[in-house]
């Protein structure tokens, strides 16, 4: 008997028929003798629908100004799908109970709309498991210290599932979604993309942080920190396929580099349109400037990604960085109100029509010339690179948004990711 966590995404929970299928699949696992905790997302489209209602009532600055209420609102999506799944399981003849995040409780900080999980008290869930119940825990939500409902950022149910698996020391966490694993790149953009049988934790972390939304980045961070055995697989296989076949399908996130993986120099390509570039022009080139600009941004809980400071001319320089597109207006306002006056600078310019494309692979550690090949491929396509950032196992470029798909396809082909694995 093992303790298994299943997570089902929005599409997998998208209708009562699909919820019934999820219930049958979970029942199969429970009847095979496993203790089951299931973490569902809201039914597909529901979170967008709810947030759009809020936007109708308050079009401007919604996230910053109305965070608490947005979380109250968005959390209802997962509460509904969790209750429906518990009902479907009971209809299948299984004892089952659903809990909202606050009932577990899953404790988070108070950063509304992007809260971080701080701790999980698993006593209640464990007692139900011991009593033979399948436990459903809402994805995407938690409770802060003041008793407010919080949500974990878009795609956050992945993180709920992995955090529950970590807290309960589950034997495995299976992320069921609408693709049958992690691909070399998003198969919706490159139909030739290939499923990876395994992907190393570090590569998955880079891919998720560079925009592959198949797993939310924090879920990968949790998996790494607590060594959760994590697999991504399809919820669209027939629910009654052999359980061992199902358990070995999809993509396993691995923690060891085996020889096979070292042969692939680039394992995947990630991309993100959710980017915006901000440049502060004519900044005095003296110590403390980066801190003055980025410290204020960080204090407002805005994540900064690629950073560039140009060479100085006449003691002045231009300072550029990227933020999440949703944080763009907030960041520009903040700079204008709080930072520019102190720097004696007037001009801040921005571009929201950019994207970031990244090649990721642990093989980049031991091979030179990978980044230059990327630059050559982009130049052959006539694509101008605006910013570059690298890590040991990744190279990212910021380019005009309109070339994103062209860039991804060209790189996928040039790095031979469409060919069968070695
Ligand atoms: P869920 O609702 O199950 O959480 P998501 O939409 O969040 O599903 O994530 C699954 C989607 O991620 C896929 O449908 C696919 O389009 C996208 N995706 C992006 N990059 C990748 C990748 N490298 N491999 C697989 N899927 C990817
Ligand atoms: N329902 C939330 C969202 O749409 C969380 C999730 O699906 O993981 O972002
Ligand atoms: Mg998701």
Coordinates of N, CA, C and O in Angstrom, one line a residue, residues 7 122 201 212 313 315 361 376 401 407:
X7 N -3.1 14.9 -9.0 CA -3.6 16.2 -9.3 C -4.3 16.2 -10.7 O -3.7 15.7 -11.7
X122 N -1.3 18.1 8.3 CA -1.9 17.0 7.6 C -2.7 16.1 8.5 O -3.2 15.0 8.1
X201 N 15.2 17.3 -12.9 CA 14.6 18.3 -12.0 C 15.1 19.7 -12.4 O 14.4 20.6 -12.5
X212 N 7.2 27.3 -19.6 CA 6.4 26.1 -19.9 C 5.4 25.9 -18.8 O 5.7 25.5 -17.7
X313 N 27.9 56.6 -20.5 CA 28.4 57.6 -21.4 C 28.2 58.9 -20.6 O 27.1 59.2 -20.1
X315 N 28.9 59.6 -17.7 CA 28.5 59.3 -16.3 C 27.0 58.9 -16.2 O 26.5 58.7 -15.1
X361 N 19.0 22.8 -21.2 CA 19.6 21.5 -21.3 C 20.8 21.3 -20.3 O 21.7 22.2 -20.3
X376 N 22.9 32.3 -34.0 CA 23.0 32.1 -35.4 C 21.6 31.8 -36.1 O 21.2 32.4 -37.0
X401 N 7.6 40.1 -29.8 CA 6.6 39.0 -29.6 C 6.1 38.4 -30.9 O 5.8 37.2 -31.0
X407 N 10.6 31.7 -34.0 CA 11.9 31.4 -33.2 C 11.9 30.0 -32.6 O 12.8 29.2 -32.7

